[in-house]
């Protein structure tokens, strides 16, 4: 069945390329994926199930995982729901209903496990990003983030011919607070200053 093999190869390549693009750019192509990739994958699954029988259901498992790699979680859930609604009637017609229900149950479990796994990875990635970009004491951006932000701001100003402002703060008598009341109180002062800056700076400003 060369047609099925070619279609399977094309689907695998599309899923891999789309997932790699999301990973490299950190941006989802939601409309294109929903309008093109998902319908093509669903059509392929229906085609495989029709010509391969129960063996065709095996293609559904990587498809479920692929949806989570190509789409945000909410859209991946919707795509997986569309997958189940597509294959369940066809599977029920080809085999007994109990087998179809068991197949759908395993697909649902894979979808849930993958969603939990992807969500945990995204949360850990976000935590690592915060740790890399901010000072753990004040919660403000650290020096490396400041350096990159300054370079980006200078480049933007040169391109748009608009001005930018750099404001530096010096805390008077901070050393005396540390010397007289200890570093714990000094840390509390720094946290309070950080909170004050975050609460009062406009959205377009960075601290």
Tab-separated table of C-alpha atoms in Angstrom:
chain	number	residue	atom	x	y	z
A	1	UNK	CA	0.000	0.000	0.000
A	2	UNK	CA	2.364	2.714	-1.216
A	3	UNK	CA	-0.243	5.467	-0.925
A	4	UNK	CA	-0.676	4.848	2.792
A	5	UNK	CA	3.082	4.723	3.299
A	6	UNK	CA	3.631	7.999	1.456
A	7	UNK	CA	0.812	9.677	3.356
A	8	UNK	CA	2.195	8.405	6.663
A	9	UNK	CA	5.665	9.722	5.819
A	10	UNK	CA	4.237	13.105	4.852
A	11	UNK	CA	2.240	13.366	8.086
A	12	UNK	CA	5.261	12.422	10.209
A	13	UNK	CA	7.424	15.014	8.449
A	14	UNK	CA	4.794	17.744	8.874
A	15	UNK	CA	4.354	16.986	12.581
A	16	UNK	CA	8.112	16.931	13.194
A	17	UNK	CA	8.749	20.164	11.290
A	18	UNK	CA	5.878	21.963	13.020
A	19	UNK	CA	6.994	20.799	16.457
A	20	UNK	CA	10.597	21.833	15.737
A	21	UNK	CA	9.435	25.261	14.576
A	22	UNK	CA	7.467	25.750	17.791
A	23	UNK	CA	10.491	24.679	19.841
A	24	UNK	CA	12.887	26.989	18.003
A	25	UNK	CA	10.691	30.084	17.825
A	26	UNK	CA	8.728	29.549	21.067
A	27	UNK	CA	5.630	30.575	19.125
A	28	UNK	CA	2.618	28.520	18.102
A	29	UNK	CA	1.163	28.754	14.602
A	30	UNK	CA	-2.338	28.099	15.888
A	31	UNK	CA	-4.391	29.036	12.829
A	32	UNK	CA	-2.218	27.187	10.324
A	33	UNK	CA	-1.987	24.099	12.516
A	34	UNK	CA	-5.737	23.957	13.152
A	35	UNK	CA	-6.670	24.768	9.569
A	36	UNK	CA	-4.168	22.495	7.806
A	37	UNK	CA	-2.193	20.099	9.990
A	38	UNK	CA	-4.990	18.824	12.220
A	39	UNK	CA	-7.471	18.079	9.372
A	40	UNK	CA	-4.728	16.327	7.378
A	41	UNK	CA	-3.782	14.194	10.383
A	42	UNK	CA	-7.411	13.297	11.083
A	43	UNK	CA	-7.958	12.373	7.437
A	44	UNK	CA	-4.862	10.195	7.511
A	45	UNK	CA	-6.013	8.432	10.695
A	46	UNK	CA	-9.405	7.731	9.162
A	47	UNK	CA	-7.724	6.434	6.007
A	48	UNK	CA	-5.324	4.232	7.995
A	49	UNK	CA	-8.117	2.827	10.142
A	50	UNK	CA	-10.164	2.002	7.060
A	51	UNK	CA	-7.377	0.157	5.227
A	52	UNK	CA	-5.408	-1.299	8.146
A	53	UNK	CA	-8.202	-2.084	10.560
A	54	UNK	CA	-7.366	-2.141	14.245
A	55	UNK	CA	-3.656	-1.752	13.451
A	56	UNK	CA	-4.436	1.726	12.159
A	57	UNK	CA	-5.344	2.793	15.695
A	58	UNK	CA	-1.637	2.712	16.547
A	59	UNK	CA	-1.154	5.903	14.530
A	60	UNK	CA	-3.492	7.731	16.907
A	61	UNK	CA	-1.084	7.592	19.839
A	62	UNK	CA	1.764	9.602	18.268
A	63	UNK	CA	-0.865	11.939	16.801
A	64	UNK	CA	-2.150	12.732	20.301
A	65	UNK	CA	1.358	13.542	21.512
A	66	UNK	CA	2.049	15.530	18.353
A	67	UNK	CA	-0.945	17.795	18.978
A	68	UNK	CA	0.526	18.799	22.343
A	69	UNK	CA	3.859	19.587	20.692
A	70	UNK	CA	2.281	21.707	17.967
A	71	UNK	CA	-0.477	23.526	19.877
A	72	UNK	CA	-1.214	25.166	23.231
A	73	UNK	CA	-2.848	22.820	25.704
A	74	UNK	CA	-6.422	24.023	25.176
A	75	UNK	CA	-6.244	23.612	21.398
A	76	UNK	CA	-4.491	20.260	21.790
A	77	UNK	CA	-7.418	19.066	23.924
A	78	UNK	CA	-9.860	20.178	21.225
A	79	UNK	CA	-7.811	18.456	18.524
A	80	UNK	CA	-7.734	15.244	20.532
A	81	UNK	CA	-11.495	15.464	21.032
A	82	UNK	CA	-11.889	15.832	17.274
A	83	UNK	CA	-9.637	12.783	16.867
A	84	UNK	CA	-11.835	10.668	19.135
A	85	UNK	CA	-15.022	11.859	17.430
A	86	UNK	CA	-13.472	11.005	14.073
A	87	UNK	CA	-12.257	7.489	14.774
A	88	UNK	CA	-14.813	6.204	17.296
A	89	UNK	CA	-17.751	5.801	14.845
A	90	UNK	CA	-15.457	4.232	12.280
A	91	UNK	CA	-13.893	1.904	14.850
A	92	UNK	CA	-17.328	0.923	16.166
A	93	UNK	CA	-18.478	0.065	12.658
A	94	UNK	CA	-15.418	-2.078	11.928
A	95	UNK	CA	-15.213	-3.824	15.307
A	96	UNK	CA	-17.402	-4.424	18.343
A	97	UNK	CA	-18.320	-1.518	20.596
A	98	UNK	CA	-16.372	-2.854	23.589
A	99	UNK	CA	-13.138	-2.790	21.620
A	100	UNK	CA	-13.863	0.734	20.428
A	101	UNK	CA	-14.489	1.895	23.994
A	102	UNK	CA	-11.241	0.339	25.208
A	103	UNK	CA	-9.332	2.024	22.397
A	104	UNK	CA	-10.880	5.404	23.218
A	105	UNK	CA	-10.094	4.894	26.917
A	106	UNK	CA	-6.415	4.286	26.184
A	107	UNK	CA	-6.318	7.310	23.883
A	108	UNK	CA	-7.849	9.446	26.633
A	109	UNK	CA	-5.261	8.215	29.140
A	110	UNK	CA	-2.400	9.019	26.775
A	111	UNK	CA	-3.884	12.477	26.226
A	112	UNK	CA	-4.160	13.147	29.970
A	113	UNK	CA	-0.660	11.861	30.724
A	114	UNK	CA	0.825	13.927	27.904
A	115	UNK	CA	-1.026	17.051	29.050
A	116	UNK	CA	0.299	16.636	32.597
A	117	UNK	CA	3.815	16.026	31.304
A	118	UNK	CA	3.801	19.057	28.979
A	119	UNK	CA	2.278	21.308	31.645
A	120	UNK	CA	4.939	20.279	34.163
A	121	UNK	CA	7.708	20.949	31.650
A	122	UNK	CA	6.275	24.392	30.844
A	123	UNK	CA	6.030	25.283	34.534
A	124	UNK	CA	9.599	24.193	35.212
A	125	UNK	CA	10.817	26.083	32.158
A	126	UNK	CA	9.068	29.220	33.387
A	127	UNK	CA	10.590	28.803	36.850
A	128	UNK	CA	14.068	28.402	35.365
A	129	UNK	CA	13.522	31.499	33.233
A	130	UNK	CA	12.522	33.541	36.289
A	131	UNK	CA	15.539	32.258	38.220
A	132	UNK	CA	17.878	33.131	35.337
A	133	UNK	CA	16.483	36.625	34.748
A	134	UNK	CA	15.687	37.974	38.217
A	135	UNK	CA	17.424	38.631	41.508
A	136	UNK	CA	16.212	36.094	44.098
A	137	UNK	CA	16.100	38.687	46.882
A	138	UNK	CA	14.244	41.587	45.285
A	139	UNK	CA	12.527	39.851	42.370
A	140	UNK	CA	13.833	42.568	40.044
A	141	UNK	CA	15.746	41.858	36.852
A	142	UNK	CA	19.380	40.916	37.439
A	143	UNK	CA	22.498	42.383	35.844
A	144	UNK	CA	22.639	40.053	32.846
A	145	UNK	CA	19.009	40.790	31.993
A	146	UNK	CA	19.670	44.509	32.418
A	147	UNK	CA	22.622	44.343	30.022
A	148	UNK	CA	20.562	42.588	27.354
A	149	UNK	CA	17.641	44.964	27.878
A	150	UNK	CA	19.937	47.972	27.473
A	151	UNK	CA	21.311	46.588	24.207
A	152	UNK	CA	17.791	45.942	22.903
A	153	UNK	CA	16.636	49.410	23.971
A	154	UNK	CA	19.583	51.138	22.284
A	155	UNK	CA	18.953	49.185	19.081
A	156	UNK	CA	15.254	50.094	19.178
A	157	UNK	CA	16.041	53.772	19.765
A	158	UNK	CA	18.447	53.851	16.825
A	159	UNK	CA	15.830	52.252	14.618
A	160	UNK	CA	12.815	54.299	15.687
A	161	UNK	CA	14.652	57.547	16.578
A	162	UNK	CA	12.822	57.660	19.895
A	163	UNK	CA	14.399	58.429	23.253
A	164	UNK	CA	14.629	56.159	26.278
A	165	UNK	CA	15.381	56.920	29.921
A	166	UNK	CA	17.648	55.132	32.375
A	167	UNK	CA	16.918	55.889	36.037
A	168	UNK	CA	19.380	54.846	38.751
A	169	UNK	CA	18.461	54.774	42.441
A	170	UNK	CA	20.804	55.087	45.408
A	171	UNK	CA	19.423	54.113	48.818
A	172	UNK	CA	20.685	56.577	51.412
A	173	UNK	CA	21.928	55.190	54.719
A	174	UNK	CA	21.414	51.593	53.654
A	175	UNK	CA	24.816	50.580	55.033
A	176	UNK	CA	23.908	51.969	58.415
A	177	UNK	CA	20.726	49.870	58.412
A	178	UNK	CA	22.774	46.742	57.802
A	179	UNK	CA	25.343	47.698	60.434
A	180	UNK	CA	22.847	48.746	63.096
A	181	UNK	CA	19.978	46.297	62.573
A	182	UNK	CA	21.547	43.349	60.767
A	183	UNK	CA	21.395	41.929	57.273
A	184	UNK	CA	17.971	40.354	57.768
A	185	UNK	CA	16.364	43.762	58.157
A	186	UNK	CA	18.469	45.059	55.279
A	187	UNK	CA	17.098	42.279	53.085
A	188	UNK	CA	13.565	43.241	54.100
A	189	UNK	CA	14.272	46.829	53.054
A	190	UNK	CA	15.533	45.676	49.653
A	191	UNK	CA	12.460	43.487	49.154
A	192	UNK	CA	10.207	46.414	50.074
A	193	UNK	CA	11.996	48.644	47.567
A	194	UNK	CA	11.630	45.964	44.893
A	195	UNK	CA	7.905	45.622	45.609
A	196	UNK	CA	7.514	49.403	45.510
A	197	UNK	CA	9.183	49.631	42.110
A	198	UNK	CA	7.134	46.811	40.591
A	199	UNK	CA	3.871	48.279	41.876
A	200	UNK	CA	4.490	51.819	40.652
A	201	UNK	CA	6.417	51.500	37.405
A	202	UNK	CA	4.384	51.786	34.177
A	203	UNK	CA	3.930	48.610	32.088
A	204	UNK	CA	6.482	49.678	29.477
A	205	UNK	CA	9.222	50.163	32.088
A	206	UNK	CA	11.596	47.502	33.396
A	207	UNK	CA	13.293	47.235	36.772
